[in-house]
XYZ file of C-alpha atoms in Angstrom:
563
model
C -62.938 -27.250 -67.987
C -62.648 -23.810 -70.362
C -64.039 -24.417 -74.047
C -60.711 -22.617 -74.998
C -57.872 -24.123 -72.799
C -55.089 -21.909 -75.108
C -56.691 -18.610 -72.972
C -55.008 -19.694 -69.896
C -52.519 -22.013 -70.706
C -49.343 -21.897 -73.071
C -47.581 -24.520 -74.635
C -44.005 -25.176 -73.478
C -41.679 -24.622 -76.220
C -39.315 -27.149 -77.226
C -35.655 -27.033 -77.249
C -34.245 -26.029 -80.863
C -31.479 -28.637 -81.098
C -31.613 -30.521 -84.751
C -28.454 -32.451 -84.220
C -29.880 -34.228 -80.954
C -28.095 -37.520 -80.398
C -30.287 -39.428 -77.537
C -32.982 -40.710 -80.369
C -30.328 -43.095 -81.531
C -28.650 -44.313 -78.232
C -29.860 -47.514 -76.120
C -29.445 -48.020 -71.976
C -26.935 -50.198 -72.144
C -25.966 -50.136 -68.042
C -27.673 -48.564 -65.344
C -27.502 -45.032 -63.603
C -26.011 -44.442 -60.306
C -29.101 -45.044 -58.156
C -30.142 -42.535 -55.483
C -33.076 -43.640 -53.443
C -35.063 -40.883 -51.729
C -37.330 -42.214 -50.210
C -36.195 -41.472 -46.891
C -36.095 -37.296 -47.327
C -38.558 -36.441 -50.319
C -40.698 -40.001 -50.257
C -41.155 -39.192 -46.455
C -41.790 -35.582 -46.570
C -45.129 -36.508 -48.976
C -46.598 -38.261 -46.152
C -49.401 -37.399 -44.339
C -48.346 -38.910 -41.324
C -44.256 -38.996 -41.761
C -42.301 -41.956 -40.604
C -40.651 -42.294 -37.124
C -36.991 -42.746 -36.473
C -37.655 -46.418 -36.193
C -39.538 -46.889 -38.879
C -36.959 -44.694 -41.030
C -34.129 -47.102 -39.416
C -36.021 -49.990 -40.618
C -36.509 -48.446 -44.097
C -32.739 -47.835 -44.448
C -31.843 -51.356 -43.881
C -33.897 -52.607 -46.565
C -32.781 -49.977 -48.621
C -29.504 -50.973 -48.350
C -30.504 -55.139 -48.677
C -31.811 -54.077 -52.056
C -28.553 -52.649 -53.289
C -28.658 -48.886 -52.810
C -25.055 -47.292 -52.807
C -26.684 -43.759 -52.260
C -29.696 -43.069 -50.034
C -30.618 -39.480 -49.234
C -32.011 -39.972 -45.514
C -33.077 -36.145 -44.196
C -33.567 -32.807 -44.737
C -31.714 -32.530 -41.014
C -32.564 -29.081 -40.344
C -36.198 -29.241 -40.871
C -36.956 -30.841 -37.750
C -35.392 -32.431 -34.492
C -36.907 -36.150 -35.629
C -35.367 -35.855 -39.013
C -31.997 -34.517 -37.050
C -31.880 -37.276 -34.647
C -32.455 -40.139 -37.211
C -29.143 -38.764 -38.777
C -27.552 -38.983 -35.820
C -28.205 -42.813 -34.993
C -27.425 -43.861 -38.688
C -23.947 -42.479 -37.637
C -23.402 -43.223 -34.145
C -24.910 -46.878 -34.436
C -22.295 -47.427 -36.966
C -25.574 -48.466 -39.406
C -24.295 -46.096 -42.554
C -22.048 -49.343 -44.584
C -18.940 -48.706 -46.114
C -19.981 -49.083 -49.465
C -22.869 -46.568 -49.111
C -23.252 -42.767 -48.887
C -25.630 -41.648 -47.200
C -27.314 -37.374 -48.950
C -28.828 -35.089 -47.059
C -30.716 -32.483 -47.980
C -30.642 -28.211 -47.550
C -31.632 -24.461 -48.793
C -29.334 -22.090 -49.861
C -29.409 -20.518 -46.082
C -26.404 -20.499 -43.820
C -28.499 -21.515 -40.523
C -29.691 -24.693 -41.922
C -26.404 -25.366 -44.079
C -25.105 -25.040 -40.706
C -27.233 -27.536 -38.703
C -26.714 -30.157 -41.850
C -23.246 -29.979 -41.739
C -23.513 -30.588 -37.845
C -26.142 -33.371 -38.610
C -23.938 -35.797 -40.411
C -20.581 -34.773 -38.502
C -18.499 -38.308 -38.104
C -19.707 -40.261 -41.237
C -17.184 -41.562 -43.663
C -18.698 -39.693 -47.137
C -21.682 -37.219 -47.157
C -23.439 -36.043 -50.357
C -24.434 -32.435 -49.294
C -27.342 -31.658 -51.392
C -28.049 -27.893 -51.742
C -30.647 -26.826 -53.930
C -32.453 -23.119 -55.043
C -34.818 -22.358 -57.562
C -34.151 -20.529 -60.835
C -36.938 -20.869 -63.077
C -38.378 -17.559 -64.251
C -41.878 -18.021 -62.274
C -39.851 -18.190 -58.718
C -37.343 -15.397 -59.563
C -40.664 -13.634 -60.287
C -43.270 -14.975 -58.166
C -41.553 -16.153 -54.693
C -38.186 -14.721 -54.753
C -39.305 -11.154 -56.169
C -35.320 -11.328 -57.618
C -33.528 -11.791 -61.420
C -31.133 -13.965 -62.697
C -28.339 -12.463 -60.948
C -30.187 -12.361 -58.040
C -30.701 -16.432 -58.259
C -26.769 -16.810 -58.684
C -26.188 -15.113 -56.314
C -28.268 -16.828 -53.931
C -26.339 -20.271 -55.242
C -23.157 -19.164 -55.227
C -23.676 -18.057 -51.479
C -24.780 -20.975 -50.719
C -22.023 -22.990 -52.175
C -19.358 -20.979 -50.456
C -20.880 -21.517 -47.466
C -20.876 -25.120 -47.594
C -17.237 -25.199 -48.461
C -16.885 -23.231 -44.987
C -18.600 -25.399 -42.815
C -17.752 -29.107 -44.404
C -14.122 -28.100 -44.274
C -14.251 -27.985 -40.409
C -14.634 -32.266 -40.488
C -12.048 -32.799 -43.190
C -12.416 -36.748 -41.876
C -15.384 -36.613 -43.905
C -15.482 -36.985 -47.346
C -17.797 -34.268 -48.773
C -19.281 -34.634 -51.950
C -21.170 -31.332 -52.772
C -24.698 -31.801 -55.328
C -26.269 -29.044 -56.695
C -29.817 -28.362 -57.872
C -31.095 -25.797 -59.635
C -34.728 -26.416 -58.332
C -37.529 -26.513 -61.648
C -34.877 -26.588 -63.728
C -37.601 -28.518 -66.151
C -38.869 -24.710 -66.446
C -35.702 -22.442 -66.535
C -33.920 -21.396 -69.580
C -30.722 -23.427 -70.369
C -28.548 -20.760 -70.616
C -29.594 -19.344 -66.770
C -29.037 -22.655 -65.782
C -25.435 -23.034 -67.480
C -24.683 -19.793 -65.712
C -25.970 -20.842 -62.590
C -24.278 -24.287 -62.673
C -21.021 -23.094 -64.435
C -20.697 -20.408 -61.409
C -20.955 -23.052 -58.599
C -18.982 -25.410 -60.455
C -16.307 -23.089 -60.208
C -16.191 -22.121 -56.659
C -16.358 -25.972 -55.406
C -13.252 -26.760 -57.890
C -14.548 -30.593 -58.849
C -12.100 -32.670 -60.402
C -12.340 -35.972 -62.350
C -11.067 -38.040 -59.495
C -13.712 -36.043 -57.398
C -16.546 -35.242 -59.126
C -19.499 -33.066 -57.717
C -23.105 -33.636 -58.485
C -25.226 -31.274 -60.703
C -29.025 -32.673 -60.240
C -31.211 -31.072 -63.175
C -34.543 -31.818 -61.726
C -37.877 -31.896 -63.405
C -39.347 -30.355 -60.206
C -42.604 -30.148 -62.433
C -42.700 -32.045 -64.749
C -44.472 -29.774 -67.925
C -43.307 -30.575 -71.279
C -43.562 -34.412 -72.644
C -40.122 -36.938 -71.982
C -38.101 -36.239 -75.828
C -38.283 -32.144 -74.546
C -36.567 -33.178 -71.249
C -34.321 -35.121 -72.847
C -33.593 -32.548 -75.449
C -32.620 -30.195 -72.252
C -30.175 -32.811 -70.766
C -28.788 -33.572 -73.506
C -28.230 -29.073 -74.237
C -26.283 -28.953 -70.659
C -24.462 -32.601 -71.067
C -22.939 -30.570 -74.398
C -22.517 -27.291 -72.622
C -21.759 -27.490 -69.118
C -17.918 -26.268 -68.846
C -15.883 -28.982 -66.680
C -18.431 -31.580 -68.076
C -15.654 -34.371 -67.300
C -15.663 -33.606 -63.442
C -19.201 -33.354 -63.199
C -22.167 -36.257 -62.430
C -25.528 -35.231 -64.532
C -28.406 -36.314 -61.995
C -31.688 -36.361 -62.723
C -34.998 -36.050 -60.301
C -38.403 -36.367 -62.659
C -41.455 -35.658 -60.864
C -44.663 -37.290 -62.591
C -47.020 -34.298 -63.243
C -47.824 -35.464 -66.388
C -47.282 -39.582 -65.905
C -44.463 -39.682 -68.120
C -41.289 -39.673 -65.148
C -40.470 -42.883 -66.245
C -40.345 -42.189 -70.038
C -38.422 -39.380 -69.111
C -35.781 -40.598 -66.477
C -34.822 -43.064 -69.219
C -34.401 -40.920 -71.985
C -32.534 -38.461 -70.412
C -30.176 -41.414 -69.654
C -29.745 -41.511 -73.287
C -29.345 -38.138 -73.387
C -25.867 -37.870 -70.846
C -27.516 -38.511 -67.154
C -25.427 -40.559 -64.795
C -27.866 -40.361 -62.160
C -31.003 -40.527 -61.594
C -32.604 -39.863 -58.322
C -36.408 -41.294 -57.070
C -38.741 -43.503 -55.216
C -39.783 -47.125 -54.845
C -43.195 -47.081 -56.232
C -42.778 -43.732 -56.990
C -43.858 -41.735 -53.888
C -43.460 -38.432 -53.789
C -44.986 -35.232 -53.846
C -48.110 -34.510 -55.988
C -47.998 -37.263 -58.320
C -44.515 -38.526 -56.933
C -40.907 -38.663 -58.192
C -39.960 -41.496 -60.806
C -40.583 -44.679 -59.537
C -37.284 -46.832 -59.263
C -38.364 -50.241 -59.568
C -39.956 -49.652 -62.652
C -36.546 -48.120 -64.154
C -34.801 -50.597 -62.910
C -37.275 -53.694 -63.865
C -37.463 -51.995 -67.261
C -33.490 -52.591 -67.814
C -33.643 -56.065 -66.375
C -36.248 -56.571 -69.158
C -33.628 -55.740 -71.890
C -30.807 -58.062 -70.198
C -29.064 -55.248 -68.034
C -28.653 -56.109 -64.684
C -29.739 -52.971 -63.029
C -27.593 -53.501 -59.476
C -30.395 -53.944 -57.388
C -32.030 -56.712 -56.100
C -36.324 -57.118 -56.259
C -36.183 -60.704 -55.873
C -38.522 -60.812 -53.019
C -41.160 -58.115 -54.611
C -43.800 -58.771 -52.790
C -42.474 -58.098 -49.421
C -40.796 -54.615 -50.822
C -44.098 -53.606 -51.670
C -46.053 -55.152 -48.500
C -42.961 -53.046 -45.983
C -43.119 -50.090 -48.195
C -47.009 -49.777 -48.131
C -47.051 -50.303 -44.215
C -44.133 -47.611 -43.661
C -45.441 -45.036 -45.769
C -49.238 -45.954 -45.790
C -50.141 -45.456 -49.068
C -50.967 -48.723 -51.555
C -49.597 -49.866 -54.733
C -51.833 -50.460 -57.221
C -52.824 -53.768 -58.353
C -51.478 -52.383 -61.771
C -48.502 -51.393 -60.971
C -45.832 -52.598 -63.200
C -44.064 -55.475 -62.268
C -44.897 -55.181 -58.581
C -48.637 -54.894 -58.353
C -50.555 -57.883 -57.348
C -52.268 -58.471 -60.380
C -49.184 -57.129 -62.856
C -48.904 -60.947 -64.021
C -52.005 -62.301 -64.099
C -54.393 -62.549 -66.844
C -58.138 -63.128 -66.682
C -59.153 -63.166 -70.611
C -59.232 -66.478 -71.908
C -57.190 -65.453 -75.218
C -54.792 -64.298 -73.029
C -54.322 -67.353 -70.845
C -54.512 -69.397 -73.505
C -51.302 -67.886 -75.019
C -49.625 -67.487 -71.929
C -50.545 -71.762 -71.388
C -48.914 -72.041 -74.840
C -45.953 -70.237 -74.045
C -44.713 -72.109 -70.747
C -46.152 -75.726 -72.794
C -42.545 -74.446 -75.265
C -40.337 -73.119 -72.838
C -37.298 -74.804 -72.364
C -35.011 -74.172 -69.324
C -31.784 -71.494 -70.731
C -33.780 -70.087 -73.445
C -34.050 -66.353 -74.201
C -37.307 -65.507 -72.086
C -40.260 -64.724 -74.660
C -42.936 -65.801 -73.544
C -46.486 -63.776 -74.261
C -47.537 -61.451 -72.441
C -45.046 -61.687 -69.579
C -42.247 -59.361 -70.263
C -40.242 -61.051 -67.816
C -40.514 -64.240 -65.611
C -42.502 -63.756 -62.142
C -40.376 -66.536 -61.039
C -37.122 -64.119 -60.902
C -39.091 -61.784 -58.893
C -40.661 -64.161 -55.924
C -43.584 -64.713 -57.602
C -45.609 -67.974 -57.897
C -47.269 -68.906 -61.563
C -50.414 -69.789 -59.833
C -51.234 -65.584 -59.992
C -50.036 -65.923 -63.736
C -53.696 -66.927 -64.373
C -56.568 -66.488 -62.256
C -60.382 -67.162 -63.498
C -63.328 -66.168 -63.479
C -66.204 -64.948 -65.871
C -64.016 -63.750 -68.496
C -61.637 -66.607 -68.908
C -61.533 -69.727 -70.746
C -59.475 -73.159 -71.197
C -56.629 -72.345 -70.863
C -56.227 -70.852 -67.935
C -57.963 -73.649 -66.022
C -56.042 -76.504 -67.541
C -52.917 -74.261 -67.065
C -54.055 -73.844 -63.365
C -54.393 -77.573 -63.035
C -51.075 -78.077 -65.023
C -49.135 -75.525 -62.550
C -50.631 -76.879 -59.627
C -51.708 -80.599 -59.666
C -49.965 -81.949 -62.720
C -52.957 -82.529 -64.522
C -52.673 -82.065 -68.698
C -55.845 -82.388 -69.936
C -56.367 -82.808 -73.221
C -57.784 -79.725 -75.459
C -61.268 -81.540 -75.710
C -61.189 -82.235 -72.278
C -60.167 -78.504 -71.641
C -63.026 -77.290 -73.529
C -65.989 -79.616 -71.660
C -64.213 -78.801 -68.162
C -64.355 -75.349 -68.787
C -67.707 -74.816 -69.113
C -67.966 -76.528 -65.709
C -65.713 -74.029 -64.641
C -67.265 -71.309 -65.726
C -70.981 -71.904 -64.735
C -69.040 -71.978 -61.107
C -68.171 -68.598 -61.530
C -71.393 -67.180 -62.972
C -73.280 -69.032 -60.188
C -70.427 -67.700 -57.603
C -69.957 -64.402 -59.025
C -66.132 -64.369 -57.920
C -62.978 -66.002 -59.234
C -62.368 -69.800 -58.958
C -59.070 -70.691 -57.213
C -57.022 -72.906 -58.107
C -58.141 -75.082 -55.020
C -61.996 -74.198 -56.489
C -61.058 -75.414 -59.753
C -59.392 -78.899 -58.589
C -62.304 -79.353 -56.657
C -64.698 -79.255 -59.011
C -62.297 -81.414 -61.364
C -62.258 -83.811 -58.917
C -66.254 -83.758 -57.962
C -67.033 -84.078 -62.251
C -64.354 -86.688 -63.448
C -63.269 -88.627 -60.098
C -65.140 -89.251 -57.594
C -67.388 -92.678 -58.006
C -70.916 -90.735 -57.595
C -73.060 -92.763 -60.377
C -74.012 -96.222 -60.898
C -71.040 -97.898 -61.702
C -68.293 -97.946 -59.103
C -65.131 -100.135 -59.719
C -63.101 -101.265 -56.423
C -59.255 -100.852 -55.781
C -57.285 -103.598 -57.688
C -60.567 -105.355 -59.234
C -58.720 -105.939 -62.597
C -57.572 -108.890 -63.807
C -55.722 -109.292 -67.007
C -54.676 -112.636 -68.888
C -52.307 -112.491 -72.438
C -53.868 -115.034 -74.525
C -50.624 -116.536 -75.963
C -48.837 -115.380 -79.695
C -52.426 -114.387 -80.764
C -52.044 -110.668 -79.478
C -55.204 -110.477 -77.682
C -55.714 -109.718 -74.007
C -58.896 -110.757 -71.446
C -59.619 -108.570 -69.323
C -61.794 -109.861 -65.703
C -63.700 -107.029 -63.797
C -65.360 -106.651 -60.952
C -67.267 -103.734 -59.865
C -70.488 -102.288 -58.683
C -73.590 -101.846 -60.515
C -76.546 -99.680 -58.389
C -75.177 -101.623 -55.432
C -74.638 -104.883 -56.732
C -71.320 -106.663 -56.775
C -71.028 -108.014 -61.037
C -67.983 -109.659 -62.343
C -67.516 -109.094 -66.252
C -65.151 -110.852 -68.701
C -63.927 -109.152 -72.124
C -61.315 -109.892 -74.805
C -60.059 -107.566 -76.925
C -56.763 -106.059 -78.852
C -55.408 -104.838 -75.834
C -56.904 -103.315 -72.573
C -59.390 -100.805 -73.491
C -60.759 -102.834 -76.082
C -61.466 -106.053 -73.881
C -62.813 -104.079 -70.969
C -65.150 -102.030 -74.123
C -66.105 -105.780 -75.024
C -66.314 -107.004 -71.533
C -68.952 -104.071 -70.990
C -70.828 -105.071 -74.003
C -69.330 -103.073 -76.707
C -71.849 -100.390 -77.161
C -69.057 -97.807 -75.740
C -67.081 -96.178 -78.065
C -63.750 -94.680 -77.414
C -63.058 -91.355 -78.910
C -59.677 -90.470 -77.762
C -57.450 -91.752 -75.541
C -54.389 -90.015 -73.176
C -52.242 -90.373 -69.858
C -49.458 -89.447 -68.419
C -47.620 -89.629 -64.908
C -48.579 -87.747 -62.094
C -45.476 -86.678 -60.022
C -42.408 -88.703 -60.452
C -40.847 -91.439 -57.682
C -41.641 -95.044 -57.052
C -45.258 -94.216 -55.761
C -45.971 -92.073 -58.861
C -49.785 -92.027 -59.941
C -51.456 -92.940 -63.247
C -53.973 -90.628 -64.688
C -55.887 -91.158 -67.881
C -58.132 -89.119 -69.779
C -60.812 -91.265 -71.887
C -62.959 -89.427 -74.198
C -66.075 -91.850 -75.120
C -69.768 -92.612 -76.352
C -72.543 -94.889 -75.598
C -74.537 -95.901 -78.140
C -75.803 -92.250 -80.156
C -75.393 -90.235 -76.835
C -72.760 -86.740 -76.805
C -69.574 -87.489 -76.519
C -68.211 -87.029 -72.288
C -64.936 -87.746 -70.971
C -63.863 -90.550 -68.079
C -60.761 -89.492 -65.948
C -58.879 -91.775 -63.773
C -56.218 -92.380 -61.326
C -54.635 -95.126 -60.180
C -50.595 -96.469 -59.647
C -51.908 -98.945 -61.838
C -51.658 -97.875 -65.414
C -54.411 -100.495 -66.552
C -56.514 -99.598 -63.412
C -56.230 -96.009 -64.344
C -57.675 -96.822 -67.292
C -60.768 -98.583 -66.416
C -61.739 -96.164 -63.653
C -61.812 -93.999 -66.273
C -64.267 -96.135 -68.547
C -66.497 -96.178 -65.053
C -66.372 -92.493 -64.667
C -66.975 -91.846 -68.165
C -69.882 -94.242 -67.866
C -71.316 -92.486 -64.727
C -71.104 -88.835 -66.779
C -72.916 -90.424 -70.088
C -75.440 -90.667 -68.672
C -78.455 -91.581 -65.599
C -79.538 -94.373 -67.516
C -76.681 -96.128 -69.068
C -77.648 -99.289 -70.055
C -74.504 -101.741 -70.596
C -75.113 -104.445 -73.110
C -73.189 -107.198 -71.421
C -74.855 -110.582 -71.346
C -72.142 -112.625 -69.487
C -72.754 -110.481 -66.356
C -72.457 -113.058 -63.224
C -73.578 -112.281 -59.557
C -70.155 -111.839 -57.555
């Protein structure tokens, strides 16, 4: 990099327009939707699709809800020809869609195009020549007359040869190619000129794409220019603004919707936003976006995932684990603040309200997605997003003290591992800390006994378990059935806290019960248990507790009998 990077490049000037309207507009519905990933999507590949594969990518195309799809550039080669061919004699084009294809201003391949799509019920014929000042210059050695010219040519000739299939419905689209880099008024000219020789009306409008073919000025100045020709453009009523951002600078998105704002109808581009160089603007962000803001955008990502698994085997390239709303790891959240907040979020939610939730600008749900990717941990994270994995998953809703001791079990998992813990990881070690009977105290299936002692409130409690292999039977009364099986046990355990809840619902629902306690002056530990049995639920969860106080618990219980 130069020390001085104003010695070889220049700043692109903006567009003097101080009463610009678009800063003060919303999208309130969404653009006419052209896909492309079929012509310009495919021509960015190394390795460009097959017929079959292009066949295959049409279909879904057309599952998802696109009404336009521009499939070839039909003169550029015999496989892009022939794919043309079978959408129209295998009767695959529907009748709600219109299929674009794609040609130069020459009347050999204008030619072959129109002989390409021969048959179909509509066609958008998409010509296209540049204008900007560095191609009349640079590649064209021509001026600005020389450029209309060369469009106006064009245009005539496609009247000529679409007029020989007057079955077809021919819609003609014109670009003026880098039109991001052309002076408006060459491009008013330009348009204004072809406008005139195809004769659109408002009952049939043509197309007039304004392309950011490089994209070289940030999204307001792009806007600024749509918004110039939306106010200047003569026959502006029979005409459809269409826009084609490339992402040279990252900002296609940011631009494609403000120059929505700015007049566009249309707006042209690619799932995931293939393309060439950095790629054209990526559709299911655009569209995503608006379904964030409650606008349906007319197509359909409900099954995400397997858009962006076929799309990533057809045109081998991979989305990025970033990606918005599509990428695998879009929704999920590794911080422990964050999960937290998101655990918090979905703890308030009630079903029909307004989605606003943190973090999650919409709901994964809507899009395919499972919550279990919501939160994934490892290092990084903390309690909440292992008692929301456990909550999402098993049912388990631990209470926050309970979060915070679990998750340090969680957690020195992960350092030890040095990868993520699943939620299958995390259950498991849930499951090997809190419930199975590994210490010296192990109480049998259906071992309580309980006995009401009359008007005087109190309850006995008979137990029988194990004690470092022994079979014991203890007796306790109490105020209820904690407290006689505390007494029973010989009343040096203290309960802390106490919660349960149902696991599942159904006649066979289980019990669980969280038990936070103390023996004598030792740290506070929790018990967990589960059991149909509400009351055994609760003393396997005294037992557990007692085999996590400690190696050596000593229970003070002198009425301890041999079984």
């Amino acid at each position: 990099m130069i020390s001085n990077p104003a010695s070889k490049y220049r700043a692109f000037d903006p567009v003097q327009m101080h009463d610009r309207r678009w800063p003060g507009r919303t999208i309130e519905k969404p653009p006419i939707w052209m896909s492309t990933d079929l012509r310009d999507g495919n021509q960015s590949l190394i390795d460009p699709m097959s017929v079959e594969t292009k066949l295959r990518f049409f279909d879904m195309l057309v599952e998802i809800g696109f009404k336009e799809i521009e499939v070839a550039f039909p003169a550029a080669s015999e496989t892009e020809f022939n794919f043309v061919r079978r959408l129209i004699e295998e009767n695959r084009i529907p009748e709600d869609v219109t299929i674009e294809v794609l040609t130069q201003a020459r009347e050999d391949l204008i030619a072959r195009t129109v002989e390409a799509v021969q048959g179909a019920r509509r066609v958008i014929i998409h010509m296209y020549n540049p204008v900007a000042p560095q191609f009349r210059r640079i590649v064209y050695n021509t001026d600005i007359a020389g450029v209309k010219a060369i469009a106006e040519q064009g245009t005539r000739w496609i009247r000529q040869y679409s007029s020989q299939y007057p079955e077809t419905e021919w819609v003609y689209e014109y670009s003026p190619e880098v039109f991001s880099g052309a002076e408006l008024e060459v491009v008013k000219e330009v348009c204004d000129a072809v406008t005139a020789i195809w004769q659109p009306t408002p009952e049939n409008r043509m197309i007039l794409n304004l392309p950011a073919t490089v994209e070289m000025a940030t999204p307001n100045v792009y806007a600024d220019q749509i918004e110039w020709m939306d106010r200047n453009l003569a026959n502006r009523e029979s005409i459809i603004i269409s826009v084609h951002p490339h992402n040279d600078r990252g900002t296609a998105v940011a631009a494609a919707e403000l120059a929505q704002m700015a007049g566009a109808d249309r707006v042209e581009g690619c799932l995931f936003g293939n393309g060439e160089r950095t790629g054209n603007v990526d559709i299911v962000t655009l569209a995503l976006n608006l379904y964030s803001q409650g606008v349906d955008p007319g197509l359909d990502f409900t099954r995400i995932d397997t858009i962006r698994h076929t799309v990533e085997e057809y045109n081998q390239i991979p989305v990025h684990p970033r990606h918005p709303y599509a990428g695998e790891l879009v929704f999920t959240a590794f911080s422990g603040s964050h999960q937290d907040a998101i655990k918090k979020g979905f703890a308030q939610r009630r079903d029909g309200e307004i989605w606003e939730l943190p973090y999650l600008t919409i709901d994964p749900a809507d899009l395919g997605r499972g919550y279990e990717a919501v939160v994934r941990v490892n290092s990084q994270s903390g309690k909440g997003g292992v008692s929301f994995l456990l909550q999402q998953q098993y049912g388990l809703e631990l209470p926050r003290r309970l979060q915070i001791e679990f998750s340090r079990v969680v957690k020195a998992f992960t350092d030890r591992e040095g990868r993520e813990a699943t939620s299958a990881d995390i259950f498991a070690l849930f499951e090997q800390e809190y419930l199975q009977d590994s210490g010296a105290y192990s109480l049998a299936d259906a071992d309580v006994t309980i006995h009401s002692h009359g008007n005087k409130g109190a309850t006995e409690v008979q137990i029988q378990f194990m004690e470092n292999g022994a079979a014991r039977t203890v007796n306790g009364i109490g105020n209820g059935t904690i407290d006689a099986a505390v007494k029973a046990l010989g009343g040096n355990i203290r309960v802390i806290d106490y919660h349960e809840h149902a696991l599942g619902t159904g006649s066979e629902v289980e019990a669980v019960c969280y038990l936070e306690m103390q023996i004598d002056d030792g740290p506070a530990m929790f018990g967990v248990g589960v059991h149909r049995n509400i009351i055994s639920a609760a003393i396997k969860a005294i037992f557990n507790g007692l085999n996590r106080c400690s190696d050596n618990v000593t229970l003070k219980a002198q009425e301890l009998e041999s079984a």
